[in-house]
Every structure is written in structure tokens, then in C-alpha cells.
Amino acid sequence: MLKTAPLSLNFRKKYCLLLCLGLILNLFAQDEEEDKGWKKYHYDVLGEAWVGYLSPQFYGDNFLSEAFDTGDGIIFGINVLPSDKWYAGAQFSSFRGDVTNTSLVGVFDATRIQQFYITGGHSFLKQESRLSLKGGIGAGYVGLRNERGFERFRDEGFGIMADLVVSYRLTTFLGIYASLQHQWLFMDIDVPADLRSFFRNVTLFAPSIGIKFSML
Amino acid sequence: MKKFLGIIILLTLLSFKCEDEIEFNDNQRLSFRGRVVDFNGEVLNNIPIEIIATRSFFDPYFQSGLNLEEGELAGTGFSDEQGNFSITSLSPLNAEIYAFVNPPESRDFQRNRTSFIVSGIDVDSDLRNLVFRFPNDIVLDRIANFRIQINRITDSIDTLNYSIRYSPLIPIENIEQDITASDIPEINEIGGQLLPTETLMSEDLEMRENDMILFSYSLSSDGIQKDSTITINAENRTFVFEF
């Protein structure tokens, strides 16, 4: 007989958070639905800002995948839309990882991974639509702020990413989005030759969901 | 005024604390590799290895001759099924490294085995490729409980002076050039006397199995020293000396 595993506390928390977010945004949406002139007034978006919940998933044979238990984090950014089809922007993300295998990376407790990317991309749907589909790329700085008691030291590198973002505008200014990023991190860590690939080439998926603010 | 005084005291304390702390290099890791075997060349798995960064040096008050209490653990791991280990460690700034195999302070210390230290590893000169390879297999002997018993079987009223020399349980291989061999205890020695009023004495010691120990003795009346060597093995755990 199949047993149903109880929902973990973490999952319940995320589920409740999403439900609340949906309800709040739906209230805004109800007012906006009454506006019959949506297409007339709402297409000319100059910029957007967004903030979301990030759940990075490292994979492959690299130190962040094999020796860390990474947690969820925050991601936020801005985009400027100079034309109907193209955008450019910047994003910042931050999340934490606890060391689980000290023999692979050295003895320290945890790290905070911070990324700053310059991004750009293409919008596949017209702005007058409530639904938006964007694909982009980015490149930027990756820093690991390693914690060892009260001591700190850093590992640094750069990263590139490609993403696909679906968003839906609930009101003139407010929308929701879901994004899937794939990132390649190239760390600048000095290690013996046979460990270079393990420490220098890191891959991850970084899905995120959140809210988006449009600036007209 | 009191507030300022408090801040000054706090800053002073912090500055002392910062001086003592060992810092680690950004963007760098080191690797320590080797193989652990027993006396017969059989591989030993699951042996803990610790890489310790420290500024403290040899200290005769410590059994191993090293004061590692001030050290910072920079790397840790275990030997695998083939006895091999490859441990990644942080890279200390302005500190030396000691590689400690089967350290007694380790939670996973193999109590029935000896330990081994390579001391004085310098990051700049000994780790040019960021790798330190132990030049030979690291041999960890079994530890045996050995009893030495001295019986007086004559009516002599002489005093017997004796000493026992044996290998330390934590041998140190020092690769630092500016420390002389005399700083490192290469041999352990204990000694004592059997007074005319005593007829029996025994000493229980932890020693390395397969170790050769040197038992030296002399009588106070003639002062001539005589030596006797004893090999410790699985069958021979007690030495009885009668005079």
C-alpha cells in the first residue's frame, strides 16, 4: 500500500507564501479587469523591477555540488526596455550554503554566495499583452563569502547565465513572474592541476518566482 | 568619559584577538596526499587525518613535543579503502602547517594505533604546486600494553638503577630546516631505582608493537651499565628481569 509522505515544514511554508501572494495580487487584478482600455494604456513599459524567491540547484562534479548543502535565497533586478522587443538590465542574487564535506573544500562552516550580473535579452511577445515571455543572457561577478567562526575569506570568479522568464501583469504596475536560469560559474581558485575542473567549473539551475513592478 | 574608556578597552581587546587569529588566503586551496599502512604493509582505512595551521612551535611540555592547542584546523579527512587519502585544506597566511595522521584529539582516533606528524610544512616553499605528497607510506604500528617487572632474588642490599628507552607513540618527521633534531623527542625514556628495601617493581607502558626497547641497568656499588634489548610483539608483552 502506498504511503503518502507528510508535507515538509519548508514546503508548507513556501506553499502558504505563494498562496498569500496569489490572493493579494488577485485583489489588484479584479479592479484592473474593469478597465476596458488595457491595450490602450498599458503597453508602453519603460522599465521593470522585480524581486523573487530563488532556489538554486547545483549539479555536476564540482565543489558547490559535492560539498555544500545550499539553501534558498533572494534575487532582484531591474530591466530597461528601450524598445518593444529588447531589454537590458542588472540582477543581484544571494543565498547561503553549509559545508557538508570538509575533506573536499577545507574546514569552514558555510558560505554566502552573491552574484551580480549585467543582463540583456529579447521579448517574444508584444508589451500590450498581459503575458510576457523573455529570453536573456547575462554575465557578471560571483563571490563566495566563506565563514569560519568569526573569520572570513573569499572565493571569487565570474559567471554567465541564460534565462527564460514568463510573467503576467495583473495590474498596470504589478505582475508575477517565474524564471528558469542556467548558470556557468568560472571560479578563480588556485588549486592543484587535477582539482582545477572541480573547483573552477560550476553549473547550476536557478529557478525563481516573484513579483514584478512595471514602470510606465 | 567612561563610554570612551569602554570603547578603547574593547578596541584593544579586539586588536589582541586579531593578532592571534590565523587568517586564510582568498581563492586558494591546498591538497595533502598519502597512504597509510601498518607494520606489515597492509593498508589501513578510515584513519583520521588533520591538517593544522599554527604559529606555535616545539614545546617540551607536550608529549609529542608540539603545542598544537593554538592551531587551527584547516583540513580534515580519512584514508579510503586502499589506505589512500587526498585532503583539501585551506591555505593559511603566515603560519606553518602540521599534517597529523591519527591525532589523539580526533573524534575518530584509532586508539589501538600510533600517530604520525609531519611538521613545519611551509606553504611557499613546500607547496609550490599546492600539493604536499607524503614521500613514503605512513606506517602506524599497533599499540601494545607492555609490562616490565624487576624481581630481587638475591640477598644483595645494592640499589638497582634502571632506565627504559622506547620509541614515541607519535613520531614526528620534521621538514623545517631551522629546527634542530634535539628539539624533537626521538626517543622516550623513563628511569627509576629499586631500593634495598624493595624486592619487586613493575611498570606498565603503552608501546609500539614490534618496537625494540632498550633496558639499561647498573648497581650502585659498581656503576657498570649493562644493556638488554627486548622486542615487543603479540607473544611478548611482559619482560621480567631478575637479579
mmCIF file of N, CA and C in Angstrom, chain A residues 63 68 102-108 146 148 150-157 187-195 199, chain B residues 17 21-31 33 72-78 86-90 129-131 133:
data_model
loop_
_atom_site.group_PDB
_atom_site.id
_atom_site.type_symbol
_atom_site.label_atom_id
_atom_site.label_comp_id
_atom_site.label_asym_id
_atom_site.label_seq_id
_atom_site.Cartn_x
_atom_site.Cartn_y
_atom_site.Cartn_z
ATOM 1 N N PHE A 63 32.712 21.569 -6.648
ATOM 2 C CA PHE A 63 32.767 21.667 -5.185
ATOM 3 C C PHE A 63 31.465 22.159 -4.568
ATOM 4 N N PHE A 68 28.544 21.084 -0.522
ATOM 5 C CA PHE A 68 27.696 22.090 0.126
ATOM 6 C C PHE A 68 26.229 21.673 0.093
ATOM 7 N N THR A 102 34.005 18.546 4.502
ATOM 8 C CA THR A 102 35.191 19.394 4.688
ATOM 9 C C THR A 102 36.436 18.794 4.028
ATOM 10 N N SER A 103 36.459 17.494 3.807
ATOM 11 C CA SER A 103 37.658 16.913 3.190
ATOM 12 C C SER A 103 37.794 17.355 1.728
ATOM 13 N N LEU A 104 36.697 17.814 1.131
ATOM 14 C CA LEU A 104 36.750 18.255 -0.270
ATOM 15 C C LEU A 104 37.072 19.737 -0.426
ATOM 16 N N VAL A 105 36.739 20.545 0.571
ATOM 17 C CA VAL A 105 36.885 22.004 0.393
ATOM 18 C C VAL A 105 37.689 22.700 1.484
ATOM 19 N N GLY A 106 38.069 21.973 2.544
ATOM 20 C CA GLY A 106 38.730 22.613 3.667
ATOM 21 C C GLY A 106 37.731 22.836 4.793
ATOM 22 N N VAL A 107 38.288 23.170 5.964
ATOM 23 C CA VAL A 107 37.431 23.266 7.152
ATOM 24 C C VAL A 107 36.918 24.687 7.326
ATOM 25 N N PHE A 108 35.679 24.887 6.989
ATOM 26 C CA PHE A 108 34.963 26.104 7.356
ATOM 27 C C PHE A 108 33.483 25.776 7.429
ATOM 28 N N ASN A 146 33.140 33.124 2.526
ATOM 29 C CA ASN A 146 33.221 31.922 3.368
ATOM 30 C C ASN A 146 33.347 32.304 4.837
ATOM 31 N N ARG A 148 34.105 31.141 8.789
ATOM 32 C CA ARG A 148 34.768 30.166 9.641
ATOM 33 C C ARG A 148 34.828 30.786 11.032
ATOM 34 N N PHE A 150 34.501 33.469 13.405
ATOM 35 C CA PHE A 150 34.481 34.913 13.158
ATOM 36 C C PHE A 150 35.361 35.304 11.974
ATOM 37 N N GLU A 151 36.054 34.333 11.414
ATOM 38 C CA GLU A 151 36.956 34.646 10.299
ATOM 39 C C GLU A 151 36.196 34.608 8.975
ATOM 40 N N ARG A 152 36.712 35.373 8.035
ATOM 41 C CA ARG A 152 36.112 35.413 6.696
ATOM 42 C C ARG A 152 37.216 35.309 5.645
ATOM 43 N N PHE A 153 36.947 34.602 4.585
ATOM 44 C CA PHE A 153 37.810 34.663 3.407
ATOM 45 C C PHE A 153 36.930 34.433 2.193
ATOM 46 N N ARG A 154 37.462 34.763 1.026
ATOM 47 C CA ARG A 154 36.602 34.786 -0.157
ATOM 48 C C ARG A 154 37.100 33.851 -1.260
ATOM 49 N N ASP A 155 36.165 33.389 -2.044
ATOM 50 C CA ASP A 155 36.460 32.767 -3.333
ATOM 51 C C ASP A 155 35.683 33.572 -4.360
ATOM 52 N N GLU A 156 36.354 33.884 -5.469
ATOM 53 C CA GLU A 156 35.703 34.753 -6.446
ATOM 54 C C GLU A 156 35.828 34.188 -7.858
ATOM 55 N N GLY A 157 35.020 34.717 -8.725
ATOM 56 C CA GLY A 157 35.058 34.298 -10.121
ATOM 57 C C GLY A 157 34.035 35.093 -10.913
ATOM 58 N N MET A 187 35.193 29.909 -11.455
ATOM 59 C CA MET A 187 35.829 30.429 -10.253
ATOM 60 C C MET A 187 37.341 30.568 -10.466
ATOM 61 N N ASP A 188 37.896 31.561 -9.784
ATOM 62 C CA ASP A 188 39.330 31.833 -9.919
ATOM 63 C C ASP A 188 40.058 31.325 -8.674
ATOM 64 N N ILE A 189 39.946 30.031 -8.418
ATOM 65 C CA ILE A 189 40.538 29.441 -7.210
ATOM 66 C C ILE A 189 41.787 28.671 -7.596
ATOM 67 N N ASP A 190 42.905 28.989 -6.915
ATOM 68 C CA ASP A 190 44.161 28.276 -7.164
ATOM 69 C C ASP A 190 44.142 26.941 -6.445
ATOM 70 N N VAL A 191 44.263 25.886 -7.225
ATOM 71 C CA VAL A 191 44.279 24.535 -6.671
ATOM 72 C C VAL A 191 45.238 23.696 -7.504
ATOM 73 N N PRO A 192 45.629 22.504 -7.027
ATOM 74 C CA PRO A 192 46.454 21.624 -7.858
ATOM 75 C C PRO A 192 45.767 21.330 -9.192
ATOM 76 N N ALA A 193 46.582 21.022 -10.191
ATOM 77 C CA ALA A 193 46.078 20.887 -11.569
ATOM 78 C C ALA A 193 44.912 19.911 -11.685
ATOM 79 N N ASP A 194 44.989 18.788 -10.979
ATOM 80 C CA ASP A 194 43.940 17.776 -11.132
ATOM 81 C C ASP A 194 42.643 18.150 -10.414
ATOM 82 N N LEU A 195 42.663 19.230 -9.648
ATOM 83 C CA LEU A 195 41.431 19.667 -8.971
ATOM 84 C C LEU A 195 40.824 20.913 -9.620
ATOM 85 N N PHE A 199 37.057 22.717 -8.903
ATOM 86 C CA PHE A 199 36.893 23.992 -8.195
ATOM 87 C C PHE A 199 36.543 25.159 -9.113
ATOM 88 N N LYS B 17 43.042 40.053 19.873
ATOM 89 C CA LYS B 17 42.384 38.870 19.324
ATOM 90 C C LYS B 17 42.750 38.687 17.846
ATOM 91 N N GLU B 21 44.682 35.405 15.684
ATOM 92 C CA GLU B 21 43.943 34.589 14.729
ATOM 93 C C GLU B 21 44.767 34.316 13.475
ATOM 94 N N ILE B 22 44.656 33.108 13.005
ATOM 95 C CA ILE B 22 45.309 32.754 11.744
ATOM 96 C C ILE B 22 44.340 33.060 10.619
ATOM 97 N N GLU B 23 44.838 33.791 9.646
ATOM 98 C CA GLU B 23 43.974 34.117 8.501
ATOM 99 C C GLU B 23 44.257 33.146 7.360
ATOM 100 N N PHE B 24 43.321 33.083 6.441
ATOM 101 C CA PHE B 24 43.458 32.153 5.321
ATOM 102 C C PHE B 24 43.413 32.912 4.004
ATOM 103 N N ASN B 25 44.193 32.416 3.056
ATOM 104 C CA ASN B 25 44.280 33.073 1.744
ATOM 105 C C ASN B 25 42.959 32.967 0.997
ATOM 106 N N ASP B 26 42.596 34.061 0.359
ATOM 107 C CA ASP B 26 41.452 34.031 -0.554
ATOM 108 C C ASP B 26 41.831 33.218 -1.786
ATOM 109 N N ASN B 27 40.840 32.619 -2.384
ATOM 110 C CA ASN B 27 40.995 31.976 -3.703
ATOM 111 C C ASN B 27 42.139 30.965 -3.768
ATOM 112 N N GLN B 28 42.321 30.201 -2.712
ATOM 113 C CA GLN B 28 43.385 29.192 -2.753
ATOM 114 C C GLN B 28 43.045 28.005 -1.848
ATOM 115 N N ARG B 29 43.388 26.799 -2.325
ATOM 116 C CA ARG B 29 43.273 25.585 -1.511
ATOM 117 C C ARG B 29 44.541 24.759 -1.689
ATOM 118 N N LEU B 30 44.824 23.942 -0.689
ATOM 119 C CA LEU B 30 45.979 23.053 -0.734
ATOM 120 C C LEU B 30 45.491 21.609 -0.702
ATOM 121 N N SER B 31 46.351 20.714 -1.163
ATOM 122 C CA SER B 31 45.976 19.301 -1.162
ATOM 123 C C SER B 31 47.078 18.481 -0.504
ATOM 124 N N ARG B 33 48.313 14.523 0.273
ATOM 125 C CA ARG B 33 48.042 13.174 -0.223
ATOM 126 C C ARG B 33 49.043 12.167 0.330
ATOM 127 N N GLU B 72 44.850 25.925 14.217
ATOM 128 C CA GLU B 72 43.514 25.987 13.605
ATOM 129 C C GLU B 72 43.390 24.840 12.613
ATOM 130 N N LEU B 73 42.313 24.119 12.724
ATOM 131 C CA LEU B 73 42.074 23.002 11.811
ATOM 132 C C LEU B 73 41.743 23.557 10.427
ATOM 133 N N ALA B 74 42.585 23.209 9.450
ATOM 134 C CA ALA B 74 42.380 23.751 8.096
ATOM 135 C C ALA B 74 41.866 22.704 7.125
ATOM 136 N N GLY B 75 42.120 21.435 7.440
ATOM 137 C CA GLY B 75 41.647 20.362 6.566
ATOM 138 C C GLY B 75 41.477 19.092 7.362
ATOM 139 N N THR B 76 40.579 18.256 6.939
ATOM 140 C CA THR B 76 40.361 17.005 7.655
ATOM 141 C C THR B 76 39.781 15.965 6.716
ATOM 142 N N GLY B 77 40.063 14.708 7.000
ATOM 143 C CA GLY B 77 39.523 13.637 6.159
ATOM 144 C C GLY B 77 39.988 12.286 6.669
ATOM 145 N N PHE B 78 39.752 11.258 5.863
ATOM 146 C CA PHE B 78 40.066 9.888 6.265
ATOM 147 C C PHE B 78 40.761 9.158 5.117
ATOM 148 N N SER B 86 43.365 11.961 0.163
ATOM 149 C CA SER B 86 43.593 13.204 -0.568
ATOM 150 C C SER B 86 42.697 14.245 0.094
ATOM 151 N N ILE B 87 43.315 15.120 0.835
ATOM 152 C CA ILE B 87 42.553 16.063 1.659
ATOM 153 C C ILE B 87 42.777 17.479 1.166
ATOM 154 N N THR B 88 41.702 18.169 0.951
ATOM 155 C CA THR B 88 41.805 19.577 0.567
ATOM 156 C C THR B 88 41.759 20.422 1.836
ATOM 157 N N SER B 89 42.655 21.387 1.871
ATOM 158 C CA SER B 89 42.769 22.214 3.072
ATOM 159 C C SER B 89 42.742 23.690 2.696
ATOM 160 N N LEU B 90 42.378 24.506 3.664
ATOM 161 C CA LEU B 90 42.504 25.952 3.476
ATOM 162 C C LEU B 90 43.992 26.301 3.454
ATOM 163 N N ASN B 129 53.344 23.532 -5.949
ATOM 164 C CA ASN B 129 52.228 23.177 -6.845
ATOM 165 C C ASN B 129 50.926 22.998 -6.070
ATOM 166 N N LEU B 130 50.943 23.513 -4.860
ATOM 167 C CA LEU B 130 49.774 23.451 -3.975
ATOM 168 C C LEU B 130 49.443 22.032 -3.534
ATOM 169 N N VAL B 131 50.397 21.119 -3.739
ATOM 170 C CA VAL B 131 50.199 19.733 -3.304
ATOM 171 C C VAL B 131 51.338 19.342 -2.376
ATOM 172 N N ARG B 133 52.812 15.838 -0.997
ATOM 173 C CA ARG B 133 52.725 14.377 -1.029
ATOM 174 C C ARG B 133 53.655 13.818 0.040
#
